[in-house]
PDB file of C-alpha atoms in Angstrom:
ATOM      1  CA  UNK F1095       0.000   0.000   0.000  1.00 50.00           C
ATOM      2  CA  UNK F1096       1.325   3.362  -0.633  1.00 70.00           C
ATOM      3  CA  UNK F1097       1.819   5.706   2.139  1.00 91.00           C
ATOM      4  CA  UNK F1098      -0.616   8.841   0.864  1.00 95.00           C
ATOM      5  CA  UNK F1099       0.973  10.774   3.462  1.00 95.00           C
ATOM      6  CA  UNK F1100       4.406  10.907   1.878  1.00 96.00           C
ATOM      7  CA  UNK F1101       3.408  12.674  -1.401  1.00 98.00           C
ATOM      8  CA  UNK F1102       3.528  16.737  -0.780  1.00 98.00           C
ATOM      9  CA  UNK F1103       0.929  17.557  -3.703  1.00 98.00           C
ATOM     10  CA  UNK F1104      -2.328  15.918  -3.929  1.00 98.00           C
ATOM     11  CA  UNK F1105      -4.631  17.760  -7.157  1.00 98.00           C
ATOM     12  CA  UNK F1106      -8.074  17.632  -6.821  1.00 98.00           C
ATOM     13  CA  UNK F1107      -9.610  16.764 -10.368  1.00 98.00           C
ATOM     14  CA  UNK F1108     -13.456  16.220 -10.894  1.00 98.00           C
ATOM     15  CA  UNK F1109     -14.248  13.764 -13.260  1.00 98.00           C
ATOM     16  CA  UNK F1110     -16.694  15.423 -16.126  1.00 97.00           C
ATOM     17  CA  UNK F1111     -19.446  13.508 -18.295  1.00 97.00           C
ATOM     18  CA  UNK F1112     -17.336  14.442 -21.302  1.00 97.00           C
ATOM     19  CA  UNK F1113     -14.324  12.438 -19.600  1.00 97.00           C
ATOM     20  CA  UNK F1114     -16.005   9.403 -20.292  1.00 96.00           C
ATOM     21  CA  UNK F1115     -16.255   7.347 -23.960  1.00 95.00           C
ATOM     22  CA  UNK F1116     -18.755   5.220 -25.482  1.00 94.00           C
ATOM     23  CA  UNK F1117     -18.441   2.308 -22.834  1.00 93.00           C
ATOM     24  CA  UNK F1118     -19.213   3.870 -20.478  1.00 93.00           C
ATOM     25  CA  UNK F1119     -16.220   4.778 -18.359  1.00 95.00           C
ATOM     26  CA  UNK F1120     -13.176   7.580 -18.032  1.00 97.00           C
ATOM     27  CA  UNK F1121     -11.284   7.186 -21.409  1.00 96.00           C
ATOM     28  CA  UNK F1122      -7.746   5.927 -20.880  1.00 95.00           C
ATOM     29  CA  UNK F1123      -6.237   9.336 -22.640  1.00 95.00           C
ATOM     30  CA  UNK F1124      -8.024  12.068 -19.541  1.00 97.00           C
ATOM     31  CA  UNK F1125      -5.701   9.862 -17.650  1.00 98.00           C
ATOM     32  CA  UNK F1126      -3.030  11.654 -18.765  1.00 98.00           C
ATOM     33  CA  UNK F1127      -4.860  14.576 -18.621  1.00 98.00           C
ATOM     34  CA  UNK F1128      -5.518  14.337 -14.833  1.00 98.00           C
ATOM     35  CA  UNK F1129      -1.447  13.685 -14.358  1.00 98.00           C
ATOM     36  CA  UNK F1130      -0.501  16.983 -16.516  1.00 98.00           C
ATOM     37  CA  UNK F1131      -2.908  18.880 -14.392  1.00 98.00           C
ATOM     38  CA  UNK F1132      -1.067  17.033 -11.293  1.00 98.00           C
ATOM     39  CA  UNK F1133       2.450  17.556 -12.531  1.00 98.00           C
ATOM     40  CA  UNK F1134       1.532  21.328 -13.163  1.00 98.00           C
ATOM     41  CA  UNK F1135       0.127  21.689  -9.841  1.00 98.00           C
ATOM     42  CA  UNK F1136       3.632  20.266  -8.525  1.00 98.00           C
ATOM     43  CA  UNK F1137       5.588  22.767 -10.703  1.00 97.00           C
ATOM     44  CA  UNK F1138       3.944  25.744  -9.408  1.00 97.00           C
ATOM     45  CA  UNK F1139       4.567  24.692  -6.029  1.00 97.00           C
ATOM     46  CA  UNK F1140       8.393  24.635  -7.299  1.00 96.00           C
ATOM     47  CA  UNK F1141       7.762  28.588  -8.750  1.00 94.00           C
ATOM     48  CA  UNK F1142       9.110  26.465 -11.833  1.00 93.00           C
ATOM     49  CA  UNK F1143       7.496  28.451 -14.552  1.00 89.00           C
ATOM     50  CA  UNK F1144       9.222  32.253 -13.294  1.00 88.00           C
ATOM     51  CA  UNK F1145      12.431  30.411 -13.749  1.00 84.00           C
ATOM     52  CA  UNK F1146      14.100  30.379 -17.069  1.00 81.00           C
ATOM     53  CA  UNK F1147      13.512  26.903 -17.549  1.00 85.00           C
ATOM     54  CA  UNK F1148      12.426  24.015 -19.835  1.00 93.00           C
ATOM     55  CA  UNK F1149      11.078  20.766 -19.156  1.00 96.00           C
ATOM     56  CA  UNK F1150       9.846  17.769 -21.420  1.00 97.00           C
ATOM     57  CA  UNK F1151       7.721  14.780 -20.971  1.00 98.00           C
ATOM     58  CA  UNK F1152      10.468  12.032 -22.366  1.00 98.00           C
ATOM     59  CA  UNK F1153       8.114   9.188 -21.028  1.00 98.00           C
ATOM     60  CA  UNK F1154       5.420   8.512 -19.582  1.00 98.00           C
ATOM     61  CA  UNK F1155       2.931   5.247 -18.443  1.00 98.00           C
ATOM     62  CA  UNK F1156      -0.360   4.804 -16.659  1.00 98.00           C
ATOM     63  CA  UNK F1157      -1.364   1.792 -15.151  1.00 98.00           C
ATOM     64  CA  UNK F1158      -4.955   1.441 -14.977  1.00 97.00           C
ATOM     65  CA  UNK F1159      -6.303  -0.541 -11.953  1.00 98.00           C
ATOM     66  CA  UNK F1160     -10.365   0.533 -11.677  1.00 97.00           C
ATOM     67  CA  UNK F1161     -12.514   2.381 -14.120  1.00 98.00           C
ATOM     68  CA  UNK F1162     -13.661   5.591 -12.978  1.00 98.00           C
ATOM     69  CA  UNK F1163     -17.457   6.938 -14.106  1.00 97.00           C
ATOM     70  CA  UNK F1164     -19.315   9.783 -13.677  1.00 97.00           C
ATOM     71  CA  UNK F1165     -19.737  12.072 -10.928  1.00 96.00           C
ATOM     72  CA  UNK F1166     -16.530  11.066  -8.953  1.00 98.00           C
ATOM     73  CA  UNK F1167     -13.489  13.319  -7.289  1.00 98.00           C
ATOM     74  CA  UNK F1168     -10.265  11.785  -8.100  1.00 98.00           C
ATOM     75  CA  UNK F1169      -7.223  13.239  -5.543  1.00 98.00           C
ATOM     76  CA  UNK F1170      -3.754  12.855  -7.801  1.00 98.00           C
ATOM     77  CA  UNK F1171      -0.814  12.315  -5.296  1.00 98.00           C
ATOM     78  CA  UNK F1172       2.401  13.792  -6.883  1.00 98.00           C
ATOM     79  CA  UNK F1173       5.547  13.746  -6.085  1.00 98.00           C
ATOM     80  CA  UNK F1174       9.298  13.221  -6.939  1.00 98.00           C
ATOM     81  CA  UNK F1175      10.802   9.704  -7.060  1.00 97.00           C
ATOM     82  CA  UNK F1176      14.037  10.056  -8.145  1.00 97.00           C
ATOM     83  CA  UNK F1177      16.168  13.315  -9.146  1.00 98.00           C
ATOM     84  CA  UNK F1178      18.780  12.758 -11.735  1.00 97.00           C
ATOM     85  CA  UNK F1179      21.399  15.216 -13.041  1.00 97.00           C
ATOM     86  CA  UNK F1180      19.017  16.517 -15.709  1.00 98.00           C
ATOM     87  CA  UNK F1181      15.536  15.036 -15.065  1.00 98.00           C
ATOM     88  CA  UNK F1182      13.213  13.551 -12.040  1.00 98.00           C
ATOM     89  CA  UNK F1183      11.260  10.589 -12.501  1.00 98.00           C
ATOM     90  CA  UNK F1184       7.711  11.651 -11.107  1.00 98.00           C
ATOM     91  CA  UNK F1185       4.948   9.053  -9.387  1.00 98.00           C
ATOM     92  CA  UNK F1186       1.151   9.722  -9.397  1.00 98.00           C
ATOM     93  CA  UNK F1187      -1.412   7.813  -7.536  1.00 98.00           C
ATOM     94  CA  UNK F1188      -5.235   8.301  -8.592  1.00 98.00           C
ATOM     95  CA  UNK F1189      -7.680   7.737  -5.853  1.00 98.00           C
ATOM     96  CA  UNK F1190     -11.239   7.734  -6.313  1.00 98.00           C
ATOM     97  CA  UNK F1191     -13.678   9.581  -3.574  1.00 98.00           C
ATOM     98  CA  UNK F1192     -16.512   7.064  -5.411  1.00 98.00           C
ATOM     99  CA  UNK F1193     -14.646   3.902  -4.763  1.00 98.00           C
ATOM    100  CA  UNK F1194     -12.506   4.746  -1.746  1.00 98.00           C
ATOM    101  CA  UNK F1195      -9.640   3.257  -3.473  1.00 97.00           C
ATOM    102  CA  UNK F1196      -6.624   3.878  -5.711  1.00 98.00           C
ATOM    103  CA  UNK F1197      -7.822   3.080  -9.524  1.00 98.00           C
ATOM    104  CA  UNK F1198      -4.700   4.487 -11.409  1.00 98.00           C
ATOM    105  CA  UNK F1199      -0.957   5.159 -10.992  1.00 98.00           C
ATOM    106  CA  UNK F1200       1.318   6.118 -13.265  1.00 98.00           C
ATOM    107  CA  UNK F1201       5.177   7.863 -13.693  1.00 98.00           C
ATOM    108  CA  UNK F1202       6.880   9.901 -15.795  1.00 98.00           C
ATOM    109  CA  UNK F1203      10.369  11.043 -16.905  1.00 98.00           C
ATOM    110  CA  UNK F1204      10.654  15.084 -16.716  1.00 98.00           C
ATOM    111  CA  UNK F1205      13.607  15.847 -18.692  1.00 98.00           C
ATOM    112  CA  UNK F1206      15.297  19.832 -18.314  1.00 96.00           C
ATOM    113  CA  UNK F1207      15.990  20.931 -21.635  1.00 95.00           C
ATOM    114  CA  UNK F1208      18.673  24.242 -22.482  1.00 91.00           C
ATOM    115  CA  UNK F1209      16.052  26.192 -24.338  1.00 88.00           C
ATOM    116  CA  UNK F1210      18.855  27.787 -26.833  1.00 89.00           C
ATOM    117  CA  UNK F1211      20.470  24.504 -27.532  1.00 90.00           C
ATOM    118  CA  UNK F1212      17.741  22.362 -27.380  1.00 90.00           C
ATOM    119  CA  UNK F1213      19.445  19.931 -25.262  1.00 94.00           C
ATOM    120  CA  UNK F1214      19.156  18.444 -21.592  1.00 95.00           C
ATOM    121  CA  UNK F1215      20.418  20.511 -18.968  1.00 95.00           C
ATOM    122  CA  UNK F1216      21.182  19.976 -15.536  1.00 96.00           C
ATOM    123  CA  UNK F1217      18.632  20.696 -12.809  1.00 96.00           C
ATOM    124  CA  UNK F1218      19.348  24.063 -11.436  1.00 94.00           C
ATOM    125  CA  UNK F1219      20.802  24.203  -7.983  1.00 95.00           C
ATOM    126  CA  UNK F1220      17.967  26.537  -6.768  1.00 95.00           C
ATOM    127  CA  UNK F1221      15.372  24.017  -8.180  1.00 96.00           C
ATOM    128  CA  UNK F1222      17.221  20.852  -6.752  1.00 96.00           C
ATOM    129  CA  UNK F1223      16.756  22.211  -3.645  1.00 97.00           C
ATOM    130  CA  UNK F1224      12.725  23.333  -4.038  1.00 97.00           C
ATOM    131  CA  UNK F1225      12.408  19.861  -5.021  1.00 98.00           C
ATOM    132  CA  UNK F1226      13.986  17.993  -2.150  1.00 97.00           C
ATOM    133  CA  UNK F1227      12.797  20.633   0.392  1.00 97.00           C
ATOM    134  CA  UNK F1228       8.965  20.327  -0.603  1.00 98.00           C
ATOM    135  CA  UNK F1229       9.847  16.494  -0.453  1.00 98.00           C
ATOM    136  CA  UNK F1230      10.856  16.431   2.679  1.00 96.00           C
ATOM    137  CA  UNK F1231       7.657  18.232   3.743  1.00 96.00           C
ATOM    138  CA  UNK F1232       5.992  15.262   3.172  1.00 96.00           C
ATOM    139  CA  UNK F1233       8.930  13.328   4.934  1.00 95.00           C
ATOM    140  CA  UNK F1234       9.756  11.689   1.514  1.00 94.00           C
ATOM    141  CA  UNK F1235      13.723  10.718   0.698  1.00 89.00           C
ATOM    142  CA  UNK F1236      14.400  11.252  -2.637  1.00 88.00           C
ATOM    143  CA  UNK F1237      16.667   8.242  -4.656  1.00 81.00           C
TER     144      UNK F1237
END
């Protein structure tokens, strides 16, 4: 089970009628959608976006555990799983007000791109240390 508690952004996303496709359910794609929203979320808590700095999405995966329908309240848990030299490896967990229970997780690869070269960058200093002080908030050790 995954300790909730240790993740320092949770995103609130309510699940809309147009979320869901023809069988019935939240279409595998607003997945994504929900984690973008969650990741943003986590990068404004960073002040990420008044720094001169670039990220990119070099991969990312859902695992999909429950459907979700209409009306439900999804929390996103966010956070930092590992910081690299120029990217973090980021881990969402999707729980469902509805069901009580996770129905999703998924991770992605952040990558810090040079926005003149066009190339991967090293994490700022200032930002390293955003990221593993709003970590530790929620008393999580980065790898």
């Amino acid at each position: 089970m995954f300790e909730l508690s240790r993740y320092p952004i949770v995103y609130e996303q309510k699940v809309a009628w147009g979320d869901m496709d023809a069988f019935g359910h939240v279409n595998n794609v607003q997945y994504y959608r929900y984690i973008e929203s969650a990741r943003i979320e986590y990068f404004d808590a960073l002040n990420v976006f008044a720094e001169d700095i670039l990220t990119v999405v070099a991969s990312s995966q859902c695992k999909y555990l429950k459907p979700v329908f209409y009306p439900d309240q999804l929390k996103i848990y966010t956070r930092t799983e590992e910081m690299r030299n120029s990217a973090i490896r980021m881990h969402y967990v999707l729980w469902s007000a509805q069901q009580n229970q996770i129905v999703a997780e998924g991770e992605a690869v952040v990558v810090f791109v040079d926005k003149v070269a066009m190339k991967k960058a090293s994490i700022p200093d200032v930002l390293r240390q955003r990221i593993i002080d709003l970590e530790k908030q929620a008393e999580h050790i980065l790898k």
